[in-house]
Short mmCIF file of C-alpha atoms and ligand atoms in Angstrom, two decimals:
data_model
loop_
_atom_site.label_atom_id
_atom_site.label_comp_id
_atom_site.label_asym_id
_atom_site.label_seq_id
_atom_site.Cartn_x
_atom_site.Cartn_y
_atom_site.Cartn_z
CA MET W 109 -4.43 28.16 -13.77
CA SER W 110 -1.32 28.24 -15.89
CA LYS W 111 -2.46 26.99 -19.38
CA PRO W 112 -0.93 23.68 -20.99
CA LYS W 113 1.88 24.15 -23.21
CA ASN W 114 1.62 23.10 -26.70
CA ASP W 115 4.48 23.01 -29.34
CA GLY W 116 1.86 22.39 -32.24
CA ARG W 117 2.12 18.85 -32.68
CA VAL W 118 1.50 17.19 -29.57
CA PRO W 119 -2.16 17.63 -28.30
CA ARG W 120 -2.32 19.01 -24.72
CA THR W 121 -3.66 16.48 -22.99
CA ALA W 122 -5.11 16.03 -19.14
CA ILE W 123 -6.23 13.13 -17.72
CA ALA W 124 -9.46 13.30 -15.52
CA ILE W 125 -10.02 10.87 -12.55
CA LEU W 126 -13.60 10.60 -11.24
CA ALA W 127 -13.42 9.78 -7.65
CA ALA W 128 -16.33 11.67 -6.17
CA GLY W 129 -18.34 8.64 -5.38
CA LYS W 130 -19.18 7.56 -2.08
CA GLY W 131 -19.20 3.79 -3.01
CA THR W 132 -22.72 2.93 -0.85
CA ARG W 133 -22.00 -0.89 -1.68
CA LEU W 134 -18.78 -1.11 0.46
CA LYS W 135 -20.74 -0.24 3.51
CA SER W 136 -17.74 2.01 5.02
CA LYS W 137 -17.43 5.05 6.52
CA HIS W 138 -14.02 5.40 4.46
CA PRO W 139 -14.46 6.98 1.21
CA LYS W 140 -14.29 4.44 -1.76
CA VAL W 141 -11.15 5.68 -3.70
CA LEU W 142 -9.36 5.51 -0.47
CA HIS W 143 -10.02 1.80 0.11
CA GLU W 144 -6.60 -0.07 -0.44
CA VAL W 145 -5.46 -2.79 -2.64
CA GLY W 146 -1.75 -3.86 -3.11
CA GLY W 147 -0.94 -1.73 -0.06
CA LYS W 148 -2.13 1.59 -1.22
CA PRO W 149 -5.29 3.59 -2.27
CA LEU W 150 -7.41 2.54 -5.27
CA LEU W 151 -6.98 6.11 -6.46
CA ALA W 152 -3.01 6.27 -5.83
CA HIS W 153 -2.75 3.34 -8.10
CA VAL W 154 -4.49 5.41 -10.82
CA ILE W 155 -2.57 8.45 -10.42
CA ALA W 156 0.70 6.21 -10.67
CA ALA W 157 -0.65 4.77 -14.27
CA ALA W 158 -1.76 8.59 -15.55
CA ALA W 159 1.52 10.06 -14.31
CA LYS W 160 3.58 7.97 -16.68
CA ILE W 161 1.31 9.55 -19.50
CA VAL W 162 1.31 13.23 -18.47
CA PRO W 163 3.01 15.35 -15.60
CA PRO W 164 0.80 15.53 -12.30
CA SER W 165 0.02 19.11 -13.18
CA ASP W 166 -2.04 17.69 -15.95
CA ILE W 167 -4.02 15.36 -13.87
CA TYR W 168 -6.94 16.25 -12.14
CA ALA W 169 -9.01 14.45 -9.81
CA ILE W 170 -12.74 14.99 -9.50
CA ILE W 171 -13.44 14.87 -5.76
CA GLY W 172 -16.72 15.26 -3.82
CA HIS W 173 -17.83 12.78 -1.02
CA GLU W 174 -15.14 13.12 1.85
CA ALA W 175 -13.22 15.49 -0.33
CA ASP W 176 -10.92 16.67 2.12
CA ARG W 177 -9.70 13.44 3.33
CA VAL W 178 -9.07 12.69 -0.49
CA ARG W 179 -7.25 15.39 -1.39
CA GLN W 180 -5.16 14.89 1.90
CA ALA W 181 -4.28 11.38 1.00
CA VAL W 182 -3.04 11.79 -2.54
CA ALA W 183 -1.84 15.74 -2.22
CA GLY W 184 1.88 14.61 -2.25
CA THR W 185 1.66 13.59 -5.95
CA GLY W 186 1.11 17.14 -6.96
CA ILE W 187 -2.13 16.53 -8.93
CA GLY W 188 -4.81 19.07 -9.32
CA PHE W 189 -8.23 18.58 -7.86
CA VAL W 190 -12.07 19.75 -8.75
CA LEU W 191 -14.66 19.82 -6.34
CA GLN W 192 -17.82 18.16 -7.41
CA SER W 193 -19.88 18.84 -4.20
CA GLU W 194 -23.06 16.84 -5.38
CA GLN W 195 -22.29 13.97 -7.21
CA ARG W 196 -25.15 14.09 -10.01
CA GLY W 197 -23.36 11.29 -12.37
CA THR W 198 -20.36 10.87 -14.46
CA GLY W 199 -21.38 13.41 -17.00
CA HIS W 200 -22.07 16.20 -14.20
CA ALA W 201 -18.63 15.18 -13.01
CA LEU W 202 -17.08 16.59 -16.36
CA MET W 203 -19.65 19.36 -16.42
CA VAL W 204 -18.26 20.75 -12.92
CA ALA W 205 -14.55 20.35 -14.21
CA ARG W 206 -15.25 22.42 -17.61
CA GLN W 207 -13.08 25.23 -16.27
CA ALA W 208 -9.92 23.02 -15.51
CA LEU W 209 -10.14 20.96 -18.77
CA SER W 210 -11.45 23.07 -21.44
CA PRO W 211 -7.79 24.56 -21.80
CA TYR W 212 -6.82 21.19 -23.31
CA ASP W 213 -6.87 19.49 -26.43
CA LEU W 214 -7.69 15.91 -25.21
CA ILE W 215 -9.06 14.62 -22.20
CA ILE W 216 -8.77 11.21 -21.00
CA VAL W 217 -10.92 10.00 -18.33
CA LEU W 218 -10.41 7.34 -15.83
CA TYR W 219 -11.92 5.98 -12.90
CA GLY W 220 -10.43 6.48 -9.26
CA ASP W 221 -11.88 3.06 -8.40
CA ALA W 222 -10.24 0.98 -11.18
CA PRO W 223 -6.76 0.87 -10.09
CA LEU W 224 -5.44 -2.02 -12.81
CA ILE W 225 -5.39 0.26 -15.66
CA THR W 226 -1.95 0.37 -17.01
CA SER W 227 -0.06 3.25 -18.57
CA GLU W 228 0.15 0.87 -21.57
CA THR W 229 -3.58 0.65 -21.99
CA ILE W 230 -4.06 4.39 -21.50
CA GLU W 231 -1.51 5.00 -24.22
CA LYS W 232 -3.29 2.77 -26.48
CA LEU W 233 -6.32 4.48 -25.93
CA ARG W 234 -4.92 7.85 -26.56
CA ASP W 235 -3.16 6.69 -29.90
CA PHE W 236 -6.30 4.81 -31.06
CA HIS W 237 -8.07 8.22 -30.63
CA THR W 238 -5.56 10.53 -32.27
CA GLY W 239 -5.44 7.82 -34.96
CA LYS W 240 -9.08 7.44 -35.72
CA LYS W 241 -9.54 11.17 -35.60
CA ALA W 242 -12.22 10.59 -33.37
CA ALA W 243 -14.15 13.08 -31.15
CA MET W 244 -14.67 10.32 -28.37
CA THR W 245 -12.93 6.89 -28.10
CA VAL W 246 -14.36 4.50 -25.47
CA LEU W 247 -12.18 1.78 -23.90
CA THR W 248 -14.22 -1.67 -23.69
CA ALA W 249 -13.77 -5.24 -22.68
CA GLU W 250 -15.26 -8.55 -23.68
CA LEU W 251 -16.54 -9.99 -20.00
CA LYS W 252 -18.15 -13.27 -19.67
CA ASN W 253 -20.70 -12.00 -17.45
CA PRO W 254 -21.25 -8.23 -18.53
CA THR W 255 -24.16 -7.97 -15.89
CA GLY W 256 -24.23 -4.53 -14.41
CA TYR W 257 -21.98 -2.88 -17.18
CA GLY W 258 -23.07 -0.56 -19.71
CA ARG W 259 -22.80 -1.98 -22.99
CA VAL W 260 -21.29 -0.79 -26.15
CA VAL W 261 -23.37 -0.94 -29.36
CA ARG W 262 -21.40 -0.61 -32.39
CA LYS W 263 -22.74 0.89 -35.77
CA LYS W 264 -21.39 -2.69 -37.54
CA ALA W 265 -20.02 -5.87 -35.64
CA GLY W 266 -16.49 -5.68 -35.93
CA LYS W 267 -16.04 -1.93 -37.20
CA ASP W 268 -14.83 0.88 -34.78
CA ASP W 269 -17.71 3.16 -34.96
CA VAL W 270 -20.07 3.28 -31.94
CA LEU W 271 -23.67 4.08 -32.11
CA ALA W 272 -24.65 4.38 -28.30
CA ILE W 273 -23.58 3.27 -24.74
CA VAL W 274 -26.63 1.83 -23.32
CA GLU W 275 -26.66 1.12 -19.43
CA GLN W 276 -27.70 -2.19 -17.94
CA LYS W 277 -31.25 -0.90 -16.56
CA HIS W 278 -31.80 0.89 -20.21
CA LEU W 279 -30.85 -2.52 -22.39
CA SER W 280 -33.26 -3.75 -24.92
CA LEU W 281 -33.76 -7.88 -24.88
CA ALA W 282 -31.48 -8.13 -28.09
CA GLN W 283 -28.84 -5.56 -26.36
CA GLN W 284 -28.55 -7.69 -23.27
CA LYS W 285 -26.81 -10.45 -25.32
CA ILE W 286 -23.59 -7.77 -25.79
CA HIS W 287 -20.86 -9.02 -23.91
CA GLU W 288 -18.53 -5.71 -24.89
CA ILE W 289 -18.76 -3.63 -22.04
CA ASN W 290 -17.91 0.16 -21.52
CA SER W 291 -14.98 0.35 -19.16
CA GLY W 292 -16.15 3.67 -18.39
CA PHE W 293 -12.42 5.05 -19.53
CA TYR W 294 -12.47 7.57 -22.59
CA ALA W 295 -10.58 9.73 -24.61
CA PHE W 296 -12.26 13.08 -25.72
CA ASP W 297 -11.59 15.78 -27.99
CA ALA W 298 -12.04 19.00 -25.44
CA GLN W 299 -13.67 21.24 -28.28
CA PRO W 300 -16.77 18.88 -29.38
CA LEU W 301 -17.09 17.45 -25.70
CA PHE W 302 -17.50 20.65 -24.00
CA GLN W 303 -19.48 22.11 -27.16
CA HIS W 304 -21.87 19.25 -26.82
CA ILE W 305 -22.22 18.35 -23.17
CA ASP W 306 -25.08 20.34 -22.02
CA GLN W 307 -26.98 18.43 -24.01
CA LEU W 308 -26.88 15.61 -21.27
CA SER W 309 -29.95 15.18 -19.36
CA ALA W 310 -30.83 13.66 -16.17
CA ASN W 311 -33.95 12.03 -17.58
CA ASN W 312 -33.33 8.19 -16.69
CA HIS W 313 -33.90 5.83 -14.05
CA HIS W 314 -31.22 7.25 -11.66
CA GLY W 315 -31.91 11.00 -12.32
CA GLU W 316 -28.49 11.59 -13.35
CA PHE W 317 -25.99 13.01 -16.02
CA TYR W 318 -24.69 9.95 -17.49
CA LEU W 319 -21.21 10.47 -19.66
CA THR W 320 -21.84 7.49 -21.44
CA ASP W 321 -25.11 9.53 -23.42
CA MET W 322 -21.90 11.56 -24.89
CA ALA W 323 -21.58 8.61 -27.37
CA ALA W 324 -25.07 8.71 -28.76
CA ILE W 325 -24.96 12.63 -28.46
CA LEU W 326 -21.91 13.02 -30.49
CA SER W 327 -22.72 10.26 -33.06
CA LYS W 328 -25.92 12.24 -33.86
CA ALA W 329 -23.70 15.42 -34.34
CA LYS W 330 -21.76 13.53 -36.71
CA GLN W 331 -18.80 13.42 -34.74
CA ARG W 332 -16.66 10.50 -34.93
CA VAL W 333 -17.12 8.07 -31.78
CA VAL W 334 -14.92 4.66 -31.83
CA ALA W 335 -14.16 1.90 -29.45
CA VAL W 336 -10.96 0.12 -28.84
CA GLN W 337 -10.81 -2.86 -26.59
CA ALA W 338 -8.40 -3.25 -23.83
CA SER W 339 -5.81 -5.87 -24.22
CA ASN W 340 -6.42 -7.51 -20.90
CA ALA W 341 -10.27 -7.09 -19.35
CA TYR W 342 -8.76 -7.24 -16.08
CA GLU W 343 -7.66 -3.77 -16.30
CA VAL W 344 -10.97 -2.42 -16.20
CA LEU W 345 -12.40 -4.04 -13.43
CA GLY W 346 -13.82 -1.63 -10.82
CA GLY W 347 -13.89 -2.07 -6.97
CA ASN W 348 -17.40 -1.67 -6.28
CA THR W 349 -17.80 -3.96 -3.46
CA ARG W 350 -15.17 -5.76 -0.66
CA ALA W 351 -15.41 -9.14 -2.87
CA GLU W 352 -14.38 -6.97 -5.87
CA LEU W 353 -11.63 -5.24 -3.88
CA SER W 354 -10.26 -8.62 -2.70
CA GLU W 355 -10.43 -10.08 -6.17
CA ILE W 356 -8.38 -6.98 -7.55
CA ASP W 357 -5.85 -7.15 -4.14
CA GLN W 358 -5.37 -10.63 -5.07
CA HIS W 359 -4.65 -10.26 -8.85
CA MET W 360 -2.26 -7.35 -8.19
CA ARG W 361 -0.35 -8.86 -5.55
CA LEU W 362 0.13 -12.34 -7.61
CA ALA W 363 1.23 -9.97 -10.72
CA LYS W 364 3.70 -8.25 -8.08
CA CYS W 365 5.08 -11.78 -7.11
CA GLN W 366 5.43 -12.62 -10.92
CA GLN W 367 7.33 -9.50 -11.58
CA LEU W 368 9.85 -10.36 -8.85
CA MET W 369 10.54 -13.70 -9.83
CA ALA W 370 11.06 -12.46 -13.36
CA ASP W 371 13.49 -9.90 -11.48
CA GLY W 372 15.45 -13.02 -9.92
CA VAL W 373 13.74 -13.12 -6.59
CA THR W 374 12.76 -16.70 -5.21
CA ILE W 375 8.99 -17.05 -3.73
CA LEU W 376 8.08 -20.09 -2.34
CA TYR W 377 4.57 -20.63 -2.76
CA PRO W 378 3.72 -16.77 -4.03
CA GLN W 379 0.10 -17.26 -3.44
CA THR W 380 0.54 -17.24 0.23
CA CYS W 381 2.65 -13.99 0.16
CA VAL W 382 1.34 -10.52 0.48
CA ILE W 383 3.55 -8.05 -1.13
CA ASP W 384 2.54 -4.52 -1.37
CA SER W 385 3.23 -2.66 -5.05
CA ASP W 386 5.95 -0.30 -3.85
CA VAL W 387 8.11 -3.04 -2.35
CA GLU W 388 11.71 -3.48 -3.92
CA ILE W 389 13.49 -6.56 -3.37
CA GLY W 390 17.20 -7.78 -4.97
CA THR W 391 18.56 -10.92 -6.70
CA ASP W 392 18.79 -14.18 -5.24
CA THR W 393 16.79 -13.24 -2.00
CA VAL W 394 14.40 -15.89 -1.03
CA ILE W 395 11.27 -15.28 0.58
CA GLU W 396 9.54 -18.13 2.57
CA PRO W 397 5.68 -19.11 2.42
CA PHE W 398 3.14 -16.65 4.23
CA VAL W 399 5.27 -13.65 4.42
CA GLN W 400 4.14 -10.07 4.74
CA LEU W 401 6.20 -7.27 2.97
CA ARG W 402 4.42 -3.90 3.04
CA GLY W 403 4.76 -0.10 2.26
CA SER W 404 7.83 0.98 1.19
CA THR W 405 9.92 -2.05 2.41
CA ARG W 406 13.00 -2.47 0.45
CA ILE W 407 15.36 -5.74 0.63
CA GLY W 408 18.66 -6.15 -0.63
CA SER W 409 20.42 -9.50 -2.60
CA ASP W 410 21.01 -12.81 -0.93
CA ALA W 411 18.69 -11.94 1.73
CA ARG W 412 16.26 -14.57 3.27
CA ILE W 413 12.99 -13.94 4.84
CA GLY W 414 11.37 -16.40 6.93
CA SER W 415 7.79 -17.41 7.16
CA TYR W 416 5.02 -15.71 8.86
CA SER W 417 7.23 -12.51 9.12
CA VAL W 418 5.44 -9.29 8.67
CA ILE W 419 7.75 -6.20 7.46
CA ILE W 420 6.22 -2.59 7.34
CA ASN W 421 8.52 0.29 5.57
CA CYS W 422 11.96 -1.36 6.36
CA GLU W 423 15.09 -1.13 4.57
CA ILE W 424 17.02 -4.50 4.93
CA GLY W 425 20.52 -4.89 3.63
CA ASP W 426 22.15 -7.44 1.48
CA GLN W 427 22.50 -11.22 3.05
CA VAL W 428 20.50 -10.24 5.96
CA LEU W 429 18.47 -13.30 7.58
CA VAL W 430 15.07 -12.84 8.89
CA GLN W 431 13.92 -15.95 10.66
CA THR W 432 10.22 -17.06 11.22
CA GLY W 433 7.77 -14.82 12.67
CA CYS W 434 9.57 -11.70 13.03
CA VAL W 435 7.53 -8.31 13.21
CA LEU W 436 9.68 -5.21 11.90
CA GLU W 437 8.26 -1.84 11.47
CA HIS W 438 9.80 1.32 10.18
CA SER W 439 13.41 0.26 10.84
CA THR W 440 16.69 -0.28 9.06
CA ILE W 441 18.44 -3.64 9.03
CA ARG W 442 21.92 -3.46 7.58
CA ALA W 443 23.95 -5.96 5.84
CA ARG W 444 24.55 -9.76 7.19
CA ALA W 445 22.38 -9.00 10.28
CA SER W 446 20.31 -11.94 11.87
CA MET W 447 16.92 -11.44 13.22
CA GLY W 448 14.68 -13.85 14.98
CA PRO W 449 12.80 -15.80 15.04
CA TYR W 450 10.33 -14.02 16.95
CA SER W 451 11.79 -10.77 16.98
CA HIS W 452 10.27 -7.49 17.42
CA LEU W 453 11.33 -4.15 15.71
CA ARG W 454 9.28 -1.21 16.78
CA PRO W 455 9.62 1.99 14.78
CA GLY W 456 13.12 3.72 14.81
CA CYS W 457 15.68 0.94 15.11
CA GLU W 458 18.83 0.42 13.31
CA ILE W 459 20.35 -2.90 13.43
CA CYS W 460 24.10 -2.81 12.25
CA GLU W 461 26.20 -4.89 10.23
CA ASP W 462 26.60 -8.55 11.51
CA ALA W 463 24.66 -8.03 14.56
CA HIS W 464 22.02 -10.38 15.96
CA VAL W 465 18.96 -9.99 17.30
CA GLY W 466 17.15 -13.43 18.61
CA ASN W 467 14.22 -14.93 20.29
CA PHE W 468 11.77 -12.79 21.69
CA VAL W 469 13.76 -9.52 21.71
CA GLU W 470 11.86 -6.34 21.50
CA LEU W 471 13.75 -3.11 20.54
CA LYS W 472 12.12 0.45 19.91
CA LYS W 473 13.95 3.45 18.84
CA SER W 474 17.43 1.75 19.24
CA ARG W 475 20.54 1.33 17.76
CA LEU W 476 22.35 -2.16 17.60
CA GLY W 477 26.15 -1.67 16.80
CA LYS W 478 28.19 -3.86 14.24
CA GLY W 479 28.63 -7.15 15.41
CA SER W 480 26.62 -6.76 18.66
CA LYS W 481 24.24 -9.35 20.00
CA ALA W 482 20.97 -9.65 22.07
CA ASN W 483 19.97 -13.02 21.45
CA HIS W 484 17.32 -13.97 23.96
CA LEU W 485 14.26 -12.63 25.83
CA THR W 486 15.13 -9.01 26.15
CA TYR W 487 13.56 -5.25 25.98
CA LEU W 488 15.84 -2.60 24.72
CA GLY W 489 14.10 0.90 24.30
CA ASP W 490 15.51 4.25 23.61
CA SER W 491 19.08 2.63 23.64
CA GLU W 492 22.27 3.42 21.60
CA ILE W 493 24.46 0.40 21.84
CA GLY W 494 27.96 0.07 20.36
CA GLU W 495 29.74 -2.61 18.67
CA ARG W 496 30.79 -6.15 19.82
CA VAL W 497 28.42 -5.61 22.53
CA ASN W 498 26.92 -8.72 24.28
CA VAL W 499 23.43 -8.23 25.79
CA GLY W 500 22.58 -11.01 27.92
CA ALA W 501 19.20 -13.29 28.02
CA GLY W 502 16.41 -11.25 29.94
CA THR W 503 18.22 -7.89 29.76
CA ILE W 504 15.53 -5.01 30.21
CA THR W 505 16.08 -1.24 29.76
CA SER W 506 13.82 0.81 31.95
CA ASN W 507 13.34 3.54 29.98
CA TYR W 508 9.95 4.96 31.01
CA ASP W 509 8.88 6.39 34.29
CA GLY W 510 5.21 6.88 33.42
CA VAL W 511 5.75 10.19 32.42
CA ASN W 512 9.20 10.60 30.34
CA LYS W 513 11.26 8.29 28.32
CA TYR W 514 14.98 8.19 29.15
CA LYS W 515 17.94 6.77 27.25
CA THR W 516 20.47 3.96 27.85
CA ILE W 517 23.82 4.12 26.26
CA ILE W 518 26.01 1.13 25.98
CA GLU W 519 29.68 1.91 24.71
CA ASP W 520 31.62 -0.71 22.61
CA GLY W 521 32.95 -4.01 23.88
CA VAL W 522 30.36 -4.07 27.02
CA PHE W 523 29.06 -7.28 28.31
CA VAL W 524 25.79 -6.99 30.05
CA GLY W 525 25.07 -10.50 32.37
CA SER W 526 21.75 -12.11 31.92
CA ASP W 527 18.87 -10.80 33.72
CA SER W 528 19.91 -7.44 33.90
CA ILE W 529 17.63 -4.18 34.61
CA LEU W 530 19.44 -1.08 33.27
CA ILE W 531 17.45 1.98 34.78
CA ALA W 532 17.71 5.02 32.76
CA PRO W 533 19.04 7.42 31.98
CA VAL W 534 21.99 5.49 32.45
CA ARG W 535 25.81 4.99 30.62
CA ILE W 536 27.67 1.84 30.70
CA GLY W 537 31.33 2.75 29.76
CA LYS W 538 33.42 1.17 27.09
CA GLY W 539 34.58 -2.41 27.64
CA ALA W 540 32.80 -2.62 31.31
CA TYR W 541 30.99 -5.72 32.53
CA VAL W 542 27.60 -5.92 34.18
CA ALA W 543 27.33 -8.88 36.55
CA ALA W 544 24.32 -11.23 35.73
CA ALA W 545 21.08 -9.88 37.48
CA THR W 546 22.59 -6.76 38.39
CA THR W 547 20.11 -3.38 38.67
CA VAL W 548 22.40 -0.48 37.15
CA THR W 549 20.94 2.55 38.68
CA GLU W 550 24.17 4.68 38.09
CA ASP W 551 26.75 5.15 35.29
CA VAL W 552 29.24 2.44 34.82
CA PRO W 553 32.79 3.72 34.20
CA PRO W 554 34.78 2.11 31.44
CA ASP W 555 36.59 -1.33 32.18
CA SER W 556 34.88 -1.60 35.17
CA LEU W 557 32.58 -4.29 36.79
CA ALA W 558 29.17 -3.48 38.30
CA LEU W 559 27.58 -5.77 40.41
CA GLY W 560 24.48 -5.00 42.08
CA ARG W 561 22.45 -7.86 43.19
CA ALA W 562 21.82 -9.07 47.14
CA ARG W 563 24.59 -11.65 48.27
CA GLN W 564 23.58 -15.34 48.26
CA ILE W 565 23.00 -16.62 51.67
CA ILE W 566 23.12 -20.51 52.26
CA LYS W 567 21.12 -22.37 55.21
CA GLU W 568 22.54 -25.81 55.20
CA GLY W 569 20.17 -28.81 56.04
CA TRP W 570 17.10 -26.10 55.82
CA ALA W 571 14.97 -28.22 52.80
CA LYS W 572 15.62 -31.26 54.78
CA GLN W 573 14.38 -30.10 58.09
CA LYS W 574 11.30 -28.33 56.60
CA ARG W 575 10.31 -31.73 54.86
CA GLU W 576 10.77 -33.82 58.16
CA LYS W 577 8.47 -31.00 59.82
CA ALA W 578 5.67 -31.45 57.11
CA LYS W 579 6.00 -35.20 57.42
CA ALA W 580 5.49 -35.21 61.12
CA GLN W 581 2.48 -33.01 60.97
CA LYS W 582 0.79 -35.15 58.50
CA ALA W 583 1.33 -38.25 60.72
CA LYS W 584 -0.61 -36.48 63.95
C1 LIG V 298 -20.44 3.58 -15.44
C2 LIG V 298 -20.72 3.61 -16.48
C3 LIG V 298 -21.05 2.25 -17.21
C4 LIG V 298 -19.79 1.51 -17.16
C5 LIG V 298 -19.15 1.13 -15.66
C6 LIG V 298 -17.91 0.96 -15.82
C7 LIG V 298 -22.23 5.76 -16.62
C8 LIG V 298 -23.50 6.35 -16.46
N1 LIG V 298 -22.11 4.43 -16.47
O1 LIG V 298 -21.36 3.06 -14.46
O2 LIG V 298 -21.52 2.35 -18.46
O3 LIG V 298 -19.66 -0.03 -17.56
O4 LIG V 298 -19.22 2.57 -15.21
O5 LIG V 298 -17.27 0.49 -14.17
O6 LIG V 298 -21.42 6.36 -16.67
N2 LIG V 298 -18.64 9.62 -10.15
C9 LIG V 298 -17.89 10.84 -9.78
N3 LIG V 298 -19.21 11.65 -9.47
C10 LIG V 298 -20.41 11.27 -9.96
C11 LIG V 298 -21.06 10.13 -10.33
C12 LIG V 298 -20.00 8.97 -10.19
O7 LIG V 298 -17.12 11.14 -9.54
O8 LIG V 298 -21.32 12.16 -9.88
C13 LIG V 298 -17.38 8.56 -10.28
C14 LIG V 298 -17.64 7.45 -9.16
O9 LIG V 298 -16.95 8.05 -8.12
C15 LIG V 298 -16.75 6.31 -9.96
C16 LIG V 298 -17.07 6.38 -11.24
O10 LIG V 298 -17.37 7.98 -11.28
O11 LIG V 298 -15.38 6.28 -9.68
C17 LIG V 298 -18.07 5.93 -12.05
O12 LIG V 298 -19.32 6.01 -11.11
P1 LIG V 298 -20.38 4.71 -10.97
O13 LIG V 298 -21.29 5.33 -10.25
O14 LIG V 298 -19.85 3.71 -10.20
O15 LIG V 298 -20.89 4.29 -12.47
P2 LIG V 298 -21.46 2.76 -12.68
O16 LIG V 298 -22.90 2.80 -12.20
O17 LIG V 298 -20.36 2.00 -12.18
CA1 LIG V 299 -18.59 1.68 -10.65
#
């Protein structure tokens, strides 16, 4: 392991994120820290906040339950991992991480299931700690209902110094009146922490090594232990139950809407919109009620996103109009194009500038060129469509023979009449014309007409005769 650098002034700082727990109360087969709020895993939010304070190589996630899955989910961030194969408590988690963390001067402890923590608050905790020359600093919050949390017992009310942290189950009657809770986030000087950590015992209700006991241990050893309150009590909330996860999610999404509105985006009825944390939107774009914008979706300026649209990992240009009820996935929509109502882009589509995709049109892995239109009831799969092409109502690419997928190529300026079936692989040359209701099985040369439907037959008087015959039969 490479030693962290120290220029002599700034303490070498590591951030440890406790993420080994199972999350029994979620009743889930997925590890707790991979449950999502704001569209990404709890742990990913904590890492993002931590990475604003120290480089990823100085962040360590302590993992245990489903360790491989957790590691895989956040490996892309470049952080380090410590395996706590048996979860014997929050104190035990740091004992296990001793080797990774002892080369540092300062250790900040965060929780992988408390995703609302901001980099500003982590900074506040760090600066308070170094300013007070403390061995341990506890981040606290005042909660109306502190039930379930550890309580912070200060030496004197209103003073910084802390005597102990007492878990809910061990509270005395007097201590039950304390509303200042332990967030579980701390700053520690590494040296006194690891000098005294072996004094932790598992002699308590849960038979666990409580990290909280370090407050009393260090305090007894004449080391300074202080507490600082988070400016916003929300930041320390953990997601232990589905209900708590939902509360955190709502809080996060409303904050996201407020941030977007502050940046110049109009959001009608933000309470009804589900916008993931990493979504970006340009100024003067309007988001109508009941819209979902998910993943890494980016939307330009002056666009409009209609109600009930669900947009996942898409890149949407300036002045694009997405009308009501579109489902758009992993695709690119360029400037001034219009979509919907009720269009579906499956992954891998590119809709070019000024193109139109209309009612009940589905595209998959297809490119619709500049100014081209597919306005009604159409399926275009594995297609490359040039510029200024008109795709008539009910056109279908037959791109799949049950085993393989084939490409349809439609060159610039082609007119495809309504209800045509294009049986791939097939190419329709530049400027060609496909008559309505044609089944195209062979390539169409440029500028030609393809006409492939049965010739119409007229039988005069046929319908009238049929009616009269039926009438005569009834009269019998
Ligand atoms: C802990 C604190 C409590 C505080 C509360 C705030 C202790 C003993 N108590 O209680 O004072 O008010 O957080 O939310 O610390 N974890 C591990 N390895 C373990 C055990 C836990 O990584 O062996 C992780 C969990 O995954 C979780 C975090 O540590 O992310 C907290 O553990 P949890 O068991 O939820 O502690 P609480 O009972 O909530
Ligand atoms: Ca917890």
